[in-house]
Coordinates of C-alpha atoms and ligand atoms in Angstrom, one line a residue:
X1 CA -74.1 93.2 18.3
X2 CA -72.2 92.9 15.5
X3 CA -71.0 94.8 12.0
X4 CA -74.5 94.6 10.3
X5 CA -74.2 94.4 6.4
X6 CA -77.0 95.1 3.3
X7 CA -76.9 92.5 0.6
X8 CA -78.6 92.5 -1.9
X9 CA -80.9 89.8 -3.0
X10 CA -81.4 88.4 -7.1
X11 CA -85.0 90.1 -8.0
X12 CA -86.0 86.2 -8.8
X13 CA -85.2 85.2 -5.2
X14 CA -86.9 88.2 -3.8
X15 CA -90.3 87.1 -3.4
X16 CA -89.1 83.6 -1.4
X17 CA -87.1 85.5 1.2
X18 CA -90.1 88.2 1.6
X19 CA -92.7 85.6 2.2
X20 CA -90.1 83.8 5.0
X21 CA -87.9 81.6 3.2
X22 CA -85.4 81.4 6.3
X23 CA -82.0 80.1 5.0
X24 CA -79.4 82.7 3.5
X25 CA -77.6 81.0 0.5
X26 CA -75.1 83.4 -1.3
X27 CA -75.8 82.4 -4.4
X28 CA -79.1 84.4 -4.5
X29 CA -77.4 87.6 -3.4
X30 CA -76.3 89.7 -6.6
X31 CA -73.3 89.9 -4.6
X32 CA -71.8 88.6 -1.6
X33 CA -69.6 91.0 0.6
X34 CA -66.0 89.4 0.5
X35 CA -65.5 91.2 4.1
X36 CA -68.5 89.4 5.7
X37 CA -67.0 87.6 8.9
X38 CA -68.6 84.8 10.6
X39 CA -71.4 86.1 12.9
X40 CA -72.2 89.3 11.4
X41 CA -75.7 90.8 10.6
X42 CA -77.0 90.8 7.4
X43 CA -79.8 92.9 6.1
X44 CA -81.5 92.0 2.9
X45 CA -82.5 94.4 0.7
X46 CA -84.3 94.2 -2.6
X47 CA -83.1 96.0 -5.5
X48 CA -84.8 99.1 -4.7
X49 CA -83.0 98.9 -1.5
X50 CA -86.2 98.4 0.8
X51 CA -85.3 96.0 3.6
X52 CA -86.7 92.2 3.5
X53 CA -85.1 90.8 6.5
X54 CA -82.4 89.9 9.3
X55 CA -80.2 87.5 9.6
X56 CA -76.6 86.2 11.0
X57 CA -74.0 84.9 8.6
X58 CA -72.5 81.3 9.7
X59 CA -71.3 78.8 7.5
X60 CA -73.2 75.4 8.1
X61 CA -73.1 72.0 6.3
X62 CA -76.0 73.7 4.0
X63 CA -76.3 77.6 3.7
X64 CA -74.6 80.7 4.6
X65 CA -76.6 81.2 7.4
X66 CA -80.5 82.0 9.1
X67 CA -82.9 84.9 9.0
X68 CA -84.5 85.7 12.4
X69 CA -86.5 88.9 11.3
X70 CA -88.8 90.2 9.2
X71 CA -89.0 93.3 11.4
X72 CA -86.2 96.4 10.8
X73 CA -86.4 96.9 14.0
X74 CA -85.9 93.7 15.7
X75 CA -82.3 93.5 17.2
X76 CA -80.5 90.2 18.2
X77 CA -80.1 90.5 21.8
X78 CA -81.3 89.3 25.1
X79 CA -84.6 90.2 25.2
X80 CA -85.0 88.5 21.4
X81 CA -83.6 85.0 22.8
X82 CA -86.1 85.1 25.6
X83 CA -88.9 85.6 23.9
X84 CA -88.1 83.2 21.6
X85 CA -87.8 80.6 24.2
X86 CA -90.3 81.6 26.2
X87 CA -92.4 81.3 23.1
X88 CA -90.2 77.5 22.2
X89 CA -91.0 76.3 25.9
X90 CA -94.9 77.3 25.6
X91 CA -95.3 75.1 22.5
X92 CA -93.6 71.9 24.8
X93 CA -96.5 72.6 27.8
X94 CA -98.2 69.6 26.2
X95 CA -95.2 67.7 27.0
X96 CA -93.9 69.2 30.0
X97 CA -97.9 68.4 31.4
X98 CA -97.6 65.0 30.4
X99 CA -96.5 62.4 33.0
X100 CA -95.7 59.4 30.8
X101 CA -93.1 61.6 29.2
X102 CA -90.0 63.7 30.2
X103 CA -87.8 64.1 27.0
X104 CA -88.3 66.0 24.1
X105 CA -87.3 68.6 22.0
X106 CA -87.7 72.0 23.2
X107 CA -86.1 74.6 20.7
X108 CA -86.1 73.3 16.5
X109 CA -83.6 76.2 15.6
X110 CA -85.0 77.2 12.2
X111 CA -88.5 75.7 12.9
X112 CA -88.8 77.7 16.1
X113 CA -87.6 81.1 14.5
X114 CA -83.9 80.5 14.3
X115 CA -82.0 78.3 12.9
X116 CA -78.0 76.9 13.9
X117 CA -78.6 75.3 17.0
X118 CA -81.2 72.8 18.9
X119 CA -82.0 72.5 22.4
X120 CA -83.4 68.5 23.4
X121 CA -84.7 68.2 27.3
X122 CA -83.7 65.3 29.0
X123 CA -85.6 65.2 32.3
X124 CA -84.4 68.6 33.8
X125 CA -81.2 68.5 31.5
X126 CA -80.5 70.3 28.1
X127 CA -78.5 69.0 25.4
X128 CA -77.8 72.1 23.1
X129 CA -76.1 71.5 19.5
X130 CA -74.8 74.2 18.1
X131 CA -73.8 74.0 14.3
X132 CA -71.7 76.8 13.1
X133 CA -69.0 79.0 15.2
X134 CA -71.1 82.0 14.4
X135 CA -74.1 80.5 16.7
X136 CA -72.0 79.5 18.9
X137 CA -70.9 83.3 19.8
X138 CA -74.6 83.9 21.4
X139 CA -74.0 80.7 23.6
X140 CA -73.3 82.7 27.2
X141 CA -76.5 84.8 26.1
X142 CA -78.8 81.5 25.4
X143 CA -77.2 79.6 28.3
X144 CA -77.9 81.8 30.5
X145 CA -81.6 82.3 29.6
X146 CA -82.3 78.6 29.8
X147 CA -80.6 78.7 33.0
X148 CA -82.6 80.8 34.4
X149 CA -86.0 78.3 33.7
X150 CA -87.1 76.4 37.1
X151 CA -87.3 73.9 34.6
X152 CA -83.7 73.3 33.6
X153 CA -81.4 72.1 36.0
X154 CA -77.8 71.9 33.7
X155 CA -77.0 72.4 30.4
X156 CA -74.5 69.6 28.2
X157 CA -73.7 71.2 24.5
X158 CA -72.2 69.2 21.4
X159 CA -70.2 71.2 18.5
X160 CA -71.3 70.4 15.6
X161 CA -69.2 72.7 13.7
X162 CA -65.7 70.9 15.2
X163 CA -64.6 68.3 12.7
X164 CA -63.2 66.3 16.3
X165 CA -65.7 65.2 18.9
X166 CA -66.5 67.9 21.2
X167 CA -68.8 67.7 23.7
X168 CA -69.4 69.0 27.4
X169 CA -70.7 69.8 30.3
X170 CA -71.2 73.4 30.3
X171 CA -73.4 75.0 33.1
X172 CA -75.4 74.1 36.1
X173 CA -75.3 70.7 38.0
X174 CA -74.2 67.8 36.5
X175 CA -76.8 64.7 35.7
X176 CA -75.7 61.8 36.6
X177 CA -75.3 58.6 33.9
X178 CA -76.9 56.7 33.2
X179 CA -79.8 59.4 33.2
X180 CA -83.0 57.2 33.2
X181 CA -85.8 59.3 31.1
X182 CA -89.2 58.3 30.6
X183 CA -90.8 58.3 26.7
X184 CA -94.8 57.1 27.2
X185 CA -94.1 55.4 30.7
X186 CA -91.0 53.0 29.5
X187 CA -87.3 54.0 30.7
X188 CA -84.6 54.6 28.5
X189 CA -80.8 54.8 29.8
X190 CA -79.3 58.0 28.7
X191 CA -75.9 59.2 28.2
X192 CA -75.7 63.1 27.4
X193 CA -71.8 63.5 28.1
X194 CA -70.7 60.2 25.4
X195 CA -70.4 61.4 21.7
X196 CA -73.0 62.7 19.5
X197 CA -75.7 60.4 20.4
X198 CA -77.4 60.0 23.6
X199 CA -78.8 56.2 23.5
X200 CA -82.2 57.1 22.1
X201 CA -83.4 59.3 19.4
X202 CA -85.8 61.5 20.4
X203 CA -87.6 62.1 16.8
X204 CA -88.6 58.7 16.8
X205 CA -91.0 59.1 20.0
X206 CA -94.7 58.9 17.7
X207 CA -93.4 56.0 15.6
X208 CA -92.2 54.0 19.4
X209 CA -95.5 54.9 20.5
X210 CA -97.3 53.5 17.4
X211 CA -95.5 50.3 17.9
X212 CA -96.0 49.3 21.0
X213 CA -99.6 50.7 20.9
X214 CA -100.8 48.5 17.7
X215 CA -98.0 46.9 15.9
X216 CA -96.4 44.3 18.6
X217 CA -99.0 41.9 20.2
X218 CA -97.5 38.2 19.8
X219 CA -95.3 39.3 17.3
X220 CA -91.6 38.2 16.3
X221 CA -90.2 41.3 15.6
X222 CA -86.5 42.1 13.9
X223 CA -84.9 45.1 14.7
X224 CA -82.2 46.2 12.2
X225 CA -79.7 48.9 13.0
X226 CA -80.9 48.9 16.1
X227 CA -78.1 50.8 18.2
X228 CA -79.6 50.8 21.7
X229 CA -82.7 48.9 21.0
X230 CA -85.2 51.4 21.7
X231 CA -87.4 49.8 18.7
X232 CA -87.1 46.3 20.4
X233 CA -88.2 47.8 23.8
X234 CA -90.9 49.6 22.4
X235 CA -92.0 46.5 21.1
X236 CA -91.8 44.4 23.8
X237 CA -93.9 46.9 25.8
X238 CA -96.6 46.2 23.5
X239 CA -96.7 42.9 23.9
X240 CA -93.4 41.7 21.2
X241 CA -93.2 37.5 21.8
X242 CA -89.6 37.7 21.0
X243 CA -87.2 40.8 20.0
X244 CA -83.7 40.8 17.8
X245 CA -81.8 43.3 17.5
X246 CA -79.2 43.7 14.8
X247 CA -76.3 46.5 14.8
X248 CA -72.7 46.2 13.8
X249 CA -71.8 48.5 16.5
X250 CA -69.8 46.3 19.5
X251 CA -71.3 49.2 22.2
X252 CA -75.3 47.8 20.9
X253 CA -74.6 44.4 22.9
X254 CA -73.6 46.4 26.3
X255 CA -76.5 49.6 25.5
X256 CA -79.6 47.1 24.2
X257 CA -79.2 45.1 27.2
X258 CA -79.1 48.2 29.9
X259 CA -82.5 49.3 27.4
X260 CA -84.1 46.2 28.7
X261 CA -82.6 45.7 32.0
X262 CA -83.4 49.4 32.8
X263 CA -87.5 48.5 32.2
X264 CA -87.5 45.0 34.7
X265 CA -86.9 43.4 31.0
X266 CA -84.9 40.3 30.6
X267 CA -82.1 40.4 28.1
X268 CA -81.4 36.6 28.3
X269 CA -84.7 36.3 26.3
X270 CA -83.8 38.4 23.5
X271 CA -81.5 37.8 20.7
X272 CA -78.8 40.9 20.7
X273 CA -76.9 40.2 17.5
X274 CA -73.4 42.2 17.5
X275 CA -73.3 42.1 13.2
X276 CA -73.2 43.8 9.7
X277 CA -77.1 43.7 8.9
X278 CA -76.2 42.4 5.3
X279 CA -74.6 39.6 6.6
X280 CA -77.6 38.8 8.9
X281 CA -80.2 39.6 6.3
X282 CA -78.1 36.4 4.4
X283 CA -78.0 34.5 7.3
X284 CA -81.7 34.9 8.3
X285 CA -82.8 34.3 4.4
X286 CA -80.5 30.7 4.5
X287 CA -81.7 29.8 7.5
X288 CA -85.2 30.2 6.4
X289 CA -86.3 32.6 9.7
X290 CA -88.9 35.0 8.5
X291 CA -90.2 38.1 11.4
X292 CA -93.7 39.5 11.4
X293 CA -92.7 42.7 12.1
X294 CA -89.3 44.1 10.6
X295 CA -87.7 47.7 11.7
X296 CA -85.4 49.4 9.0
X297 CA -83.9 52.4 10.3
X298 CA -80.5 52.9 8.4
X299 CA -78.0 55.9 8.7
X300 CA -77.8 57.9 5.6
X301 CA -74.3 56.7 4.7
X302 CA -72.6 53.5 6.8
X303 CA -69.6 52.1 6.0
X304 CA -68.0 49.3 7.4
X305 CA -65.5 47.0 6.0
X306 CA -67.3 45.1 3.4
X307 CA -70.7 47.4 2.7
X308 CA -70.9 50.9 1.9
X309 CA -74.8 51.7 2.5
X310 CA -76.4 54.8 0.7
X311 CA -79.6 55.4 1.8
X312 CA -80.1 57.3 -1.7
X313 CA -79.1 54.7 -4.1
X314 CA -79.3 51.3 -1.9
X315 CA -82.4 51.7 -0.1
X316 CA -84.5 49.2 -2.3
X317 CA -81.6 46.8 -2.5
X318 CA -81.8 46.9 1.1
X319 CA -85.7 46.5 1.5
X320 CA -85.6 43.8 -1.0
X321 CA -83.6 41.3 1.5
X322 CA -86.0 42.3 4.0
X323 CA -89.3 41.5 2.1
X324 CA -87.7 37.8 1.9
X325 CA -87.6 37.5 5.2
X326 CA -90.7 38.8 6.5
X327 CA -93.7 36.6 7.3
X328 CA -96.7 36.1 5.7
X329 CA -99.0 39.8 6.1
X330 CA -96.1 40.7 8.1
X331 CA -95.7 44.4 8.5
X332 CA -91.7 46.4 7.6
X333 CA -91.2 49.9 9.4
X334 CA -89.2 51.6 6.7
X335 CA -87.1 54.5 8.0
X336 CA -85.0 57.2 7.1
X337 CA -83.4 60.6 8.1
X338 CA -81.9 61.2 4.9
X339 CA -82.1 65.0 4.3
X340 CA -81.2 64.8 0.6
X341 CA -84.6 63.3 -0.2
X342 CA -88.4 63.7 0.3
X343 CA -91.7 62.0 1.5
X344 CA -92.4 61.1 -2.2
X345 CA -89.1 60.0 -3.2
X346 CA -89.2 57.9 -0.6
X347 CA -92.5 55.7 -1.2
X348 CA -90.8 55.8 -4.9
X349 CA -88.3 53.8 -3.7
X350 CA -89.5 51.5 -1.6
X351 CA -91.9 51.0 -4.7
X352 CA -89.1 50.1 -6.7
X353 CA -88.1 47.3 -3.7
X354 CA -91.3 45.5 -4.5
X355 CA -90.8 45.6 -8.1
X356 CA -89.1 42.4 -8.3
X357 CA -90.9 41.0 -5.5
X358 CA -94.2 38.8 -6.0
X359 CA -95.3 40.3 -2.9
X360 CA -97.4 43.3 -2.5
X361 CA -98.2 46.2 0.0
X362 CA -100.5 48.8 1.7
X363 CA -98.8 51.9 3.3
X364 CA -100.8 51.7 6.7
X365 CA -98.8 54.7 8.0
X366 CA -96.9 57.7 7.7
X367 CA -94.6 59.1 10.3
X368 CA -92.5 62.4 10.3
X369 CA -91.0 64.8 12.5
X370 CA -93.4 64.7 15.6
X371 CA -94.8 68.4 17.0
X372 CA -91.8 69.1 19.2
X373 CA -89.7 68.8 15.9
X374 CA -91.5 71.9 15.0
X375 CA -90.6 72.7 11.1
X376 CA -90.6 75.8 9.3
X377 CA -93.7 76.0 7.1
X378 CA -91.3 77.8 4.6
X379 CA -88.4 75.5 5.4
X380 CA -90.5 71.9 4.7
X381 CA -87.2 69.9 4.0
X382 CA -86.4 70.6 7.2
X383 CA -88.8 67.9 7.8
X384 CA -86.0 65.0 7.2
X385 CA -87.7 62.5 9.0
X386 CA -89.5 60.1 6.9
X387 CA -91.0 56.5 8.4
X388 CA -94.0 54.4 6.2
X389 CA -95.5 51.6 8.1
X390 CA -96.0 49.0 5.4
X391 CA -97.8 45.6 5.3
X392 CA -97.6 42.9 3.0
X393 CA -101.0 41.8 1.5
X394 CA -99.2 38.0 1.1
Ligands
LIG401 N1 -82.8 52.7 14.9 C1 -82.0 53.2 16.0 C2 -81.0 54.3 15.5 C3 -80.0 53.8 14.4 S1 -78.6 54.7 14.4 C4 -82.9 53.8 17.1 O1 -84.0 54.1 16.8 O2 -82.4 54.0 18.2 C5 -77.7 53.9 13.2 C6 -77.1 52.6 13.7 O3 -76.7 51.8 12.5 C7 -75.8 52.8 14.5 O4 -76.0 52.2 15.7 C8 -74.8 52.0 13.7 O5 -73.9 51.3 14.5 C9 -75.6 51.1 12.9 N2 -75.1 50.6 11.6 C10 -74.5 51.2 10.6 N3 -74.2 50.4 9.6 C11 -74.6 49.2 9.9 C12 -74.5 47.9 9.3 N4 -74.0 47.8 8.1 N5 -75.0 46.9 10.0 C13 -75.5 47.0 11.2 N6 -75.6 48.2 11.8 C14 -75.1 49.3 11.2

């Protein structure tokens, strides 16, 4: 193990961190040790000196690093990471036991006792991101231990904390691509060794099964940023007349129409429009076309030449050109994995969409991260996923 070091937390912050608050932020330590080096230990202590808890320092996008313990005598080593797992892959048996179903989340880093990396099961293979260089000095140790499940067959990892792409292969067989998974008995084609995404987002699953369970039946649905189409498929499970699916991205036309193809699906039937949404959403309101059931599920931030998209700031812009062009009672998934924001915020804006609409609205449903996503009860906004089902009353 490493150096471990005692920092002391501010008195006002005390009281968070005692009761679990997870994430280390430096600014609530009276003072930060300038010798702390990425992946040491770090004991916090209150200003009596009393220890609170255990953690690893490692820079991330957010925070200076995770707790783990709230026990002194708790040590980070092997027999820590298994029972943490073996504790992570006992919450899945619901999933592993289900037939309709082989890919999930199986470790929630922070949400399933430590936070900096992931671990998403893809039919027999992992896909572990890791997000700061710290964490990544325990990957032999947490490799290994996944390894050694009969479940898990090889292991592919993504670095997070490299500014370049990096991602690998890193132990036990290789899959072979495309890797067909199953989500609620439809395929999807999946590609763990290709960049940061994989072809279908796994967070999603409840608000796919919602849609082809009650939302599609006859129903002319748009899907908008659609990348691989998983939100058309879906659909068209449940019965969808007629799918389009919009996404500026050239590799959508080639990945939307493997989606279909890989389910006995036709793709000469759908419409598979290679385009900047904005542009579409103009098209579609010119050429009169309206949809009964629209999906919105934007990045955060998207730039391409002529838009720069926000989800923060342009979100009810964005919604607005949508409510034109869906039908009568039609319904609008509304999406978004925006971190910065919560649940509330959220309905506040899509309030502020129908503002200047003479439409109206019930919210009908609420999606966020489903139970393999497992959040931190004292860590909600690591609960960034945020979808409201919403149908228009006219
Ligand atoms: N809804 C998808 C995931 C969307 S990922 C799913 O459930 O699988 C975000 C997608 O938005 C990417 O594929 C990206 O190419 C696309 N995108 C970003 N900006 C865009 C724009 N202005 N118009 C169309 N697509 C855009």
């Amino acid at each position: 193990m490493n150096n471990s070091i005692k920092v002391k937390v501010f008195p006002k912050f005390t009281k968070g961190y005692k009761e679990g608050y997870p994430l280390i932020l430096k600014e609530r330590m009276e003072k930060w040790p300038k010798e702390i080096q990425e992946g040491d230990i770090v004991d916090l202590i209150d200003t009596n000196g009393h220890f609170i808890a255990r953690g690893y320092h490692g820079k991330q996008n957010k925070g200076d690093g995770w707790l783990f313990t709230w026990d002194k005598k708790v040590e980070l080593d092997e027999t820590f990471f298994t029972n943490l797992i073996t504790a992570a892959m006992e919450k899945r048996q619901f999933l592993f036991a289900d037939e309709s179903t082989n890919a999930f989340r199986i470790f929630n880093g922070e949400g399933d006792g430590f936070g900096g990396f992931t671990a998403d099961y893809y039919d027999g293979f992992l896909v572990i991101q890791w997000y700061s260089v710290s964490v990544y000095s325990f990957q032999k140790m947490i490799l290994e231990i996944f390894l050694s499940l009969p479940e898990i067959k090889g292991i592919y990892e993504k670095r997070r904390f490299q500014e370049d792409k990096q991602d690998d292969f890193v132990a036990g067989k290789e899959a072979t691509f495309p890797l067909i998974i199953k989500e609620n008995g439809i395929n999807y084609a999946t590609y763990l060794d290709d960049g940061w995404m994989t072809g279908i987002f796994l967070d999603q699953r409840d608000v796919r099964r919602r849609i082809s369970e009650d939302y599609a039946v006859s129903k002319n649905v748009l899907n908008t940023f659609s990348y691989t189409g998983a939100f058309s498929v879906a659909a068209l499970f449940g019965g969808a007349s007629k799918t389009t699916s919009v996404d500026v991205a050239g590799r959508s036309l080639s990945k939307t129409k493997e989606q279909l193809e890989v389910n006995g699906l036709d793709p000469s039937e759908q419409a598979i429009i290679v385009e900047d949404v904005f542009h579409y959403f103009k098209y579609a309101a010119r050429k009169q076309l309206t949809f009964d059931l629209v999906v919105v599920d934007p990045p955060s931030f998207a730039r391409t030449k002529k838009v720069t998209f926000r989800a923060a700031k342009d979100y009810p812009a964005m919604l607005r050109e949508i409510i034109d062009i869906t039908a009568p009672n039609g319904t609008i998934i509304a999406s978004t994995n925006y971190a910065g924001f919560g649940m509330k915020a959220f309905k506040k804006l899509i309030a502020e969409a129908f503002q200047t609409s003479d439409r109206t609205y019930k919210i009908v449903e609420t999606h966020s991260l489903p139970a393999d996503f497992t959040v931190n009860k004292n860590f909600p906004e690591g609960n960034y996923l945020k979808v409201l089902f919403l149908t228009l009353d006219i």
